[in-house]
Amino acid sequence: MTSGPRKINQVDNDLAIVWLDAKRSKESSNVDYLNRSIDFSTLISHIHVFDDVDQCCEYLLSKDQADKVLLIVSGSIGEKVLPCIHDITQIIGVYIFCNDVEKHREWAGTFSKVRDVFRCPKKLIERIQRDAQLLVHHIIPTNIFSFQNLQQTSLQNVDQDQSTYMWFQLLIDVLNRLPLSHSSRGDLIDESMQYYSNNTIEKRKIAEFNEKYLSSNEAVQWYTRDCFLYRLINRAFRTRDIDSIFKFRYFIHDLQHQLDHLHQEQQLSSVLPTTAYRGQIIGADELKKLQNNVGGIFCVNSFWSATTASQVATSFNMISLGRPYYERVIFEVTMELKQQPDKAKSKYPFANISHLSCNEDEGEVLFSMGCTFRIILVEQFSDEIWYVQLSLLDDSSSIDESLREYYLANHIEEQSSLLTMAYFFDQAGDYERAKRYCQMLLRENPSEDDSIDIHTSLALFEYRIGNFEAAKREGELALKLHLTQKVVDNRLSDIYANLGLVMAELGEYRDAIAYQHESVKIDELVLDEEDEEKAITYENLGMSYHGLGDYPNALKWCEEKALSHMQKYLPASHPGFQRIYLDIGMIYTSMGDYPVARGWLEKALDKAHSILPPLHKDLGNTFYNLGLLCEKTGEDEQGLNYFRQALNIALQSEKEDTTIDLAYIYVSMGAIYDNQGEFDEALRHYELALENLSVDKPEHRQHFATAYNNIGFVHIQQKKYKSALSYLQKAFKIVEKYLPRTHELYTLTLANIGQVYVAQDRLEEALECYRQVIDIRRRTLPKYHKDLAAIYDHLGEAYFKKGIFKTAIDYHKKALEIEVHVLPLEHPSIKSTCKMLADVYKRIGNRKAAIKCYKEPVLMARMCQKINSSLPSVDPKRKKNTI
């Protein structure tokens, strides 16, 4: 049995208290005392109380490696359970709460994480509060990575910390450029009051701030005061809670502004400190990362305080908390001073604030959020203390900031807005947050002109989320508003482009292409040659052609036009390159050119790792498409591995609607299990896909059809032909109504229906299905394509069943000719074709040829000769795979 969390607001990477006591229901007064007596609202996210050991252990093991837990346990249970759970990384302190202190202190002393043994609830509370305060001071969000990775041309081994660093720097840029307003101050007050709703003392301080805080000249004094501001701002940064950071933008802006001013003032007066020190506790894993990256980068994603007095840093109360899991560190920071032009802002401002700080005797130095340092030295100073030397990077450091500079020049500019903030979240893959910040603008009664921009942006964000009908409504509203202005500008192009994206997802590819062509026309008229919007429009048009099955035009617009434009005008670190590599890889996959497709998809994956946040949807899409490629080339286990990585991103996503992503992944995983003959597992995954879909959402239609088709194919292999036909007809009813005839799912479903007819000896009906399939596929696929080989094989099967053996042999040989051209010689499809060919030879009595096909399929494939082009006009198609 477990109680629910006591906390207000759930966040990641925070502190939690876990109380384990089998008798806690009988001693609930102690639990109540803890709840009443501790104000954890700015320190600890949850208090979990367990009376079941197994459930408690399961909870502890489920915590993320970055999470930190303070564990309260009764003496009797602690003696039994602590040997099993003591080494769990997330547990950083253990508190024994019992009636017999002396008895339990004896065994507790053998465990390094035990803080003490308590009988008095008040003393327990005081100790937890003290330790929690200390830990909160030391939990600083950082990024540590190799400096060389920022400059290298090969991005195979890039650490995800690098991309997190880049996006955080951009977030700082956007925040610092947001205009301040009365509402921004109100957000800070409201958020603070909510956190301290039960704390009279802090509420008085909040009211005092609201009444007396008048200018940014008071920011440092308020930040260093023991009050809500320091705690809540640091909490927001350490938990990486972007919404909370945004709500404190009013004060963060002022603090940054005052720090800029102090830095310039002290630089002109030549009194800027050149060395500072900081005493801190860090995790053993973080220390290891520092050791492994000497010469690399250490970035602090919050304001960071230090001292000019080394004795202050070394005397800081850094008790040994949970060693060897945590270590005491002294940072020595050197700051090389370079003369700045008058009124020029330093990229990483810092200043001595001791004359303003409430801690005036400590020689306090404050560094701005996002300060970046080079790691010079990491060594053990004594048995209990490590020494880390850092050097503050200056404005002329050789870090590649081309992408940041590009965004600043083209999208953020000198003053940002909520729309800029939404754009930032969109680029970072945080589409739900982008939508939410955009919707804030609608509540401010915007002008008609501003409304056009807002609804255009909302259309894009709804599309990204997967709410295609909502995206269509927003796009049509933006178009209606814009047409009343009777002007042609790039905003109209954006509206058409967004509507084109939506129509493609709804299966209306011809409408999508028409919208994208309109967007291209407008861009050519109104945009400068180097504008990135041109490349985006070319890419959108190309992928609309891809959906239609027109691969030559898809390559023309994506590879020839969009990619060429990007290479000419965009910085190499621009996220657009990741998307275009992915799209080109998808096109080549559809064309059956798997080696070329793999090259593009692997480039997309390298780029995603280097520039995208770790849970970005485009990274998930790249894993997914690599999985599809592996499934087509017979690399089933590697394919499953890629699908699992895509699934992990989808399941961790904060998006409200991940249903389409999950449906895609489950169907594709099911297809691999199908290929492996694990039909029950395949069906389970197809059912999982269906559970994530809704019949009320038009955008889910295609995914229903895909799942029905694949379930039908499993039943074909199980010889459940009646059930198979039922599912396939349900799928075809959808694709016939909503998808173009050239769509892959249309021909796939029709071909599978043909297979059922063959199994039921309804051969003429089967041949009619195949006539339609081959007519479409010959027009849309390259001559050598795996799907054409499948069609020829199935046609061979049909003619074999009709007793027309020569024609059957011709078709199987035609299939082999294609397969040996596009697939590895050990691919299962080649072996399958040779077996079918052997069956025909065996039937006509050509025993020698049959044995050769059975025993030497690779040799047979190499010997395969081209077949005379005068083949019958009816061709079947068989495919096990999903789209």
PDB file of C-alpha atoms in Angstrom, residues 212-347:
ATOM      1  CA  LYS A 212       8.766  47.895  -2.683  1.00  0.00           C
ATOM      2  CA  TYR A 213      10.704  46.431  -5.615  1.00  0.00           C
ATOM      3  CA  LEU A 214      11.000  49.336  -8.067  1.00  0.00           C
ATOM      4  CA  SER A 215      13.999  48.845 -10.364  1.00  0.00           C
ATOM      5  CA  SER A 216      16.638  46.388 -11.586  1.00  0.00           C
ATOM      6  CA  ASN A 217      19.186  48.141  -9.313  1.00  0.00           C
ATOM      7  CA  GLU A 218      17.658  46.151  -6.444  1.00  0.00           C
ATOM      8  CA  ALA A 219      17.772  42.754  -8.183  1.00  0.00           C
ATOM      9  CA  VAL A 220      21.059  41.466  -6.715  1.00  0.00           C
ATOM     10  CA  GLN A 221      20.035  42.446  -3.178  1.00  0.00           C
ATOM     11  CA  TRP A 222      16.737  40.599  -3.484  1.00  0.00           C
ATOM     12  CA  TYR A 223      18.346  37.557  -5.156  1.00  0.00           C
ATOM     13  CA  THR A 224      20.904  37.117  -2.351  1.00  0.00           C
ATOM     14  CA  ARG A 225      18.328  37.594   0.387  1.00  0.00           C
ATOM     15  CA  ASP A 226      17.072  34.475   2.178  1.00  0.00           C
ATOM     16  CA  CYS A 227      13.663  34.454   0.547  1.00  0.00           C
ATOM     17  CA  PHE A 228      11.412  33.019  -2.130  1.00  0.00           C
ATOM     18  CA  LEU A 229      13.214  34.513  -5.156  1.00  0.00           C
ATOM     19  CA  TYR A 230      16.515  32.648  -4.834  1.00  0.00           C
ATOM     20  CA  ARG A 231      14.778  29.380  -3.976  1.00  0.00           C
ATOM     21  CA  LEU A 232      12.142  29.437  -6.686  1.00  0.00           C
ATOM     22  CA  ILE A 233      14.389  30.709  -9.485  1.00  0.00           C
ATOM     23  CA  ASN A 234      17.067  28.144  -8.674  1.00  0.00           C
ATOM     24  CA  ARG A 235      14.400  25.457  -8.422  1.00  0.00           C
ATOM     25  CA  ALA A 236      13.113  26.378 -11.879  1.00  0.00           C
ATOM     26  CA  PHE A 237      16.602  26.151 -13.359  1.00  0.00           C
ATOM     27  CA  ARG A 238      17.689  22.990 -11.578  1.00  0.00           C
ATOM     28  CA  THR A 239      14.523  21.152 -12.585  1.00  0.00           C
ATOM     29  CA  ARG A 240      14.728  22.619 -16.112  1.00  0.00           C
ATOM     30  CA  ASP A 241      11.091  23.683 -15.726  1.00  0.00           C
ATOM     31  CA  ILE A 242      10.781  26.048 -18.685  1.00  0.00           C
ATOM     32  CA  ASP A 243       7.305  27.241 -17.739  1.00  0.00           C
ATOM     33  CA  SER A 244       8.521  28.293 -14.291  1.00  0.00           C
ATOM     34  CA  ILE A 245      11.581  29.980 -15.786  1.00  0.00           C
ATOM     35  CA  PHE A 246       9.213  31.906 -18.058  1.00  0.00           C
ATOM     36  CA  LYS A 247       7.036  32.970 -15.130  1.00  0.00           C
ATOM     37  CA  PHE A 248      10.108  34.456 -13.423  1.00  0.00           C
ATOM     38  CA  ARG A 249      11.255  36.249 -16.607  1.00  0.00           C
ATOM     39  CA  TYR A 250      10.526  39.642 -15.005  1.00  0.00           C
ATOM     40  CA  PHE A 251      13.102  39.205 -12.274  1.00  0.00           C
ATOM     41  CA  ILE A 252      15.534  37.126 -14.357  1.00  0.00           C
ATOM     42  CA  HIS A 253      15.609  39.960 -16.911  1.00  0.00           C
ATOM     43  CA  ASP A 254      16.323  42.534 -14.182  1.00  0.00           C
ATOM     44  CA  LEU A 255      19.014  40.414 -12.537  1.00  0.00           C
ATOM     45  CA  GLN A 256      20.699  39.831 -15.881  1.00  0.00           C
ATOM     46  CA  HIS A 257      20.448  43.562 -16.683  1.00  0.00           C
ATOM     47  CA  GLN A 258      22.029  44.592 -13.376  1.00  0.00           C
ATOM     48  CA  LEU A 259      24.772  41.989 -13.795  1.00  0.00           C
ATOM     49  CA  ASP A 260      25.532  43.362 -17.285  1.00  0.00           C
ATOM     50  CA  HIS A 261      25.749  46.879 -15.829  1.00  0.00           C
ATOM     51  CA  LEU A 262      27.959  45.816 -12.919  1.00  0.00           C
ATOM     52  CA  HIS A 263      30.273  43.912 -15.259  1.00  0.00           C
ATOM     53  CA  GLN A 264      30.745  46.949 -17.511  1.00  0.00           C
ATOM     54  CA  GLU A 265      31.174  49.292 -14.557  1.00  0.00           C
ATOM     55  CA  GLN A 266      33.764  47.095 -12.819  1.00  0.00           C
ATOM     56  CA  GLN A 267      35.608  46.476 -16.064  1.00  0.00           C
ATOM     57  CA  LEU A 268      35.942  50.202 -16.733  1.00  0.00           C
ATOM     58  CA  SER A 269      37.161  50.671 -13.161  1.00  0.00           C
ATOM     59  CA  SER A 270      39.540  47.675 -13.478  1.00  0.00           C
ATOM     60  CA  VAL A 271      38.059  46.020 -10.382  1.00  0.00           C
ATOM     61  CA  LEU A 272      36.572  42.904 -11.958  1.00  0.00           C
ATOM     62  CA  PRO A 273      37.763  39.801 -10.074  1.00  0.00           C
ATOM     63  CA  THR A 274      40.152  37.545 -11.988  1.00  0.00           C
ATOM     64  CA  THR A 275      39.774  34.445  -9.801  1.00  0.00           C
ATOM     65  CA  ALA A 276      36.842  32.971  -7.905  1.00  0.00           C
ATOM     66  CA  TYR A 277      36.200  29.820  -5.879  1.00  0.00           C
ATOM     67  CA  ARG A 278      33.196  27.641  -5.165  1.00  0.00           C
ATOM     68  CA  GLY A 279      32.776  24.715  -2.801  1.00  0.00           C
ATOM     69  CA  GLN A 280      30.233  22.144  -3.935  1.00  0.00           C
ATOM     70  CA  ILE A 281      29.062  18.549  -3.743  1.00  0.00           C
ATOM     71  CA  ILE A 282      28.684  16.804  -7.102  1.00  0.00           C
ATOM     72  CA  GLY A 283      27.719  13.300  -8.150  1.00  0.00           C
ATOM     73  CA  ALA A 284      30.479  10.782  -8.744  1.00  0.00           C
ATOM     74  CA  ASP A 285      29.260  10.352 -12.306  1.00  0.00           C
ATOM     75  CA  GLU A 286      29.534  14.106 -12.913  1.00  0.00           C
ATOM     76  CA  LEU A 287      33.053  14.117 -11.478  1.00  0.00           C
ATOM     77  CA  LYS A 288      33.953  11.273 -13.817  1.00  0.00           C
ATOM     78  CA  LYS A 289      32.579  13.269 -16.721  1.00  0.00           C
ATOM     79  CA  LEU A 290      34.733  16.238 -15.723  1.00  0.00           C
ATOM     80  CA  GLN A 291      37.804  13.986 -15.589  1.00  0.00           C
ATOM     81  CA  ASN A 292      37.053  12.554 -19.021  1.00  0.00           C
ATOM     82  CA  ASN A 293      36.588  15.977 -20.596  1.00  0.00           C
ATOM     83  CA  VAL A 294      39.640  17.955 -19.489  1.00  0.00           C
ATOM     84  CA  GLY A 295      40.045  20.581 -22.174  1.00  0.00           C
ATOM     85  CA  GLY A 296      36.331  20.408 -22.832  1.00  0.00           C
ATOM     86  CA  ILE A 297      33.294  22.491 -21.913  1.00  0.00           C
ATOM     87  CA  PHE A 298      31.494  23.031 -18.574  1.00  0.00           C
ATOM     88  CA  CYS A 299      28.312  25.090 -18.932  1.00  0.00           C
ATOM     89  CA  VAL A 300      26.132  26.129 -15.982  1.00  0.00           C
ATOM     90  CA  ASN A 301      22.455  26.479 -16.905  1.00  0.00           C
ATOM     91  CA  SER A 302      21.565  28.896 -14.099  1.00  0.00           C
ATOM     92  CA  PHE A 303      23.018  31.828 -12.192  1.00  0.00           C
ATOM     93  CA  TRP A 304      26.148  30.622 -10.384  1.00  0.00           C
ATOM     94  CA  SER A 305      27.706  32.155  -7.293  1.00  0.00           C
ATOM     95  CA  ALA A 306      31.284  31.904  -6.116  1.00  0.00           C
ATOM     96  CA  THR A 307      33.626  33.820  -3.829  1.00  0.00           C
ATOM     97  CA  THR A 308      36.899  35.713  -4.159  1.00  0.00           C
ATOM     98  CA  ALA A 309      38.031  34.232  -0.849  1.00  0.00           C
ATOM     99  CA  SER A 310      39.315  30.672  -1.200  1.00  0.00           C
ATOM    100  CA  GLN A 311      38.975  30.081   2.557  1.00  0.00           C
ATOM    101  CA  VAL A 312      35.220  30.739   2.299  1.00  0.00           C
ATOM    102  CA  ALA A 313      34.887  28.045  -0.369  1.00  0.00           C
ATOM    103  CA  THR A 314      37.014  25.495   1.493  1.00  0.00           C
ATOM    104  CA  SER A 315      35.251  26.121   4.809  1.00  0.00           C
ATOM    105  CA  PHE A 316      31.817  25.657   3.300  1.00  0.00           C
ATOM    106  CA  ASN A 317      29.886  22.979   5.187  1.00  0.00           C
ATOM    107  CA  MET A 318      30.291  20.227   2.603  1.00  0.00           C
ATOM    108  CA  ILE A 319      29.493  17.218   4.725  1.00  0.00           C
ATOM    109  CA  SER A 320      30.243  13.833   3.161  1.00  0.00           C
ATOM    110  CA  LEU A 321      26.797  13.012   1.871  1.00  0.00           C
ATOM    111  CA  GLY A 322      26.461   9.544   0.411  1.00  0.00           C
ATOM    112  CA  ARG A 323      30.100   8.989  -0.508  1.00  0.00           C
ATOM    113  CA  PRO A 324      31.281   7.331  -2.789  1.00  0.00           C
ATOM    114  CA  TYR A 325      28.189   8.403  -4.732  1.00  0.00           C
ATOM    115  CA  TYR A 326      28.851  12.115  -4.124  1.00  0.00           C
ATOM    116  CA  GLU A 327      32.168  13.951  -3.865  1.00  0.00           C
ATOM    117  CA  ARG A 328      33.336  17.272  -2.403  1.00  0.00           C
ATOM    118  CA  VAL A 329      34.804  19.617  -5.015  1.00  0.00           C
ATOM    119  CA  ILE A 330      36.515  23.007  -4.929  1.00  0.00           C
ATOM    120  CA  PHE A 331      36.151  24.890  -8.210  1.00  0.00           C
ATOM    121  CA  GLU A 332      38.781  27.518  -9.000  1.00  0.00           C
ATOM    122  CA  VAL A 333      37.611  29.782 -11.823  1.00  0.00           C
ATOM    123  CA  THR A 334      39.945  32.111 -13.693  1.00  0.00           C
ATOM    124  CA  MET A 335      38.542  34.966 -15.743  1.00  0.00           C
ATOM    125  CA  GLU A 336      40.820  36.489 -18.381  1.00  0.00           C
ATOM    126  CA  LEU A 337      39.866  40.133 -18.740  1.00  0.00           C
ATOM    127  CA  LYS A 338      39.714  41.698 -22.203  1.00  0.00           C
ATOM    128  CA  GLN A 339      38.836  45.272 -22.879  1.00  0.00           C
ATOM    129  CA  GLN A 340      35.341  45.598 -24.363  1.00  0.00           C
ATOM    130  CA  PRO A 341      34.184  48.462 -26.594  1.00  0.00           C
ATOM    131  CA  ASP A 342      32.193  51.100 -24.724  1.00  0.00           C
ATOM    132  CA  LYS A 343      28.707  49.866 -23.791  1.00  0.00           C
ATOM    133  CA  ALA A 344      29.372  46.467 -25.401  1.00  0.00           C
ATOM    134  CA  LYS A 345      27.824  43.597 -23.456  1.00  0.00           C
ATOM    135  CA  SER A 346      29.952  40.647 -22.482  1.00  0.00           C
ATOM    136  CA  LYS A 347      28.699  37.295 -23.650  1.00  0.00           C
TER     137      LYS A 347
END
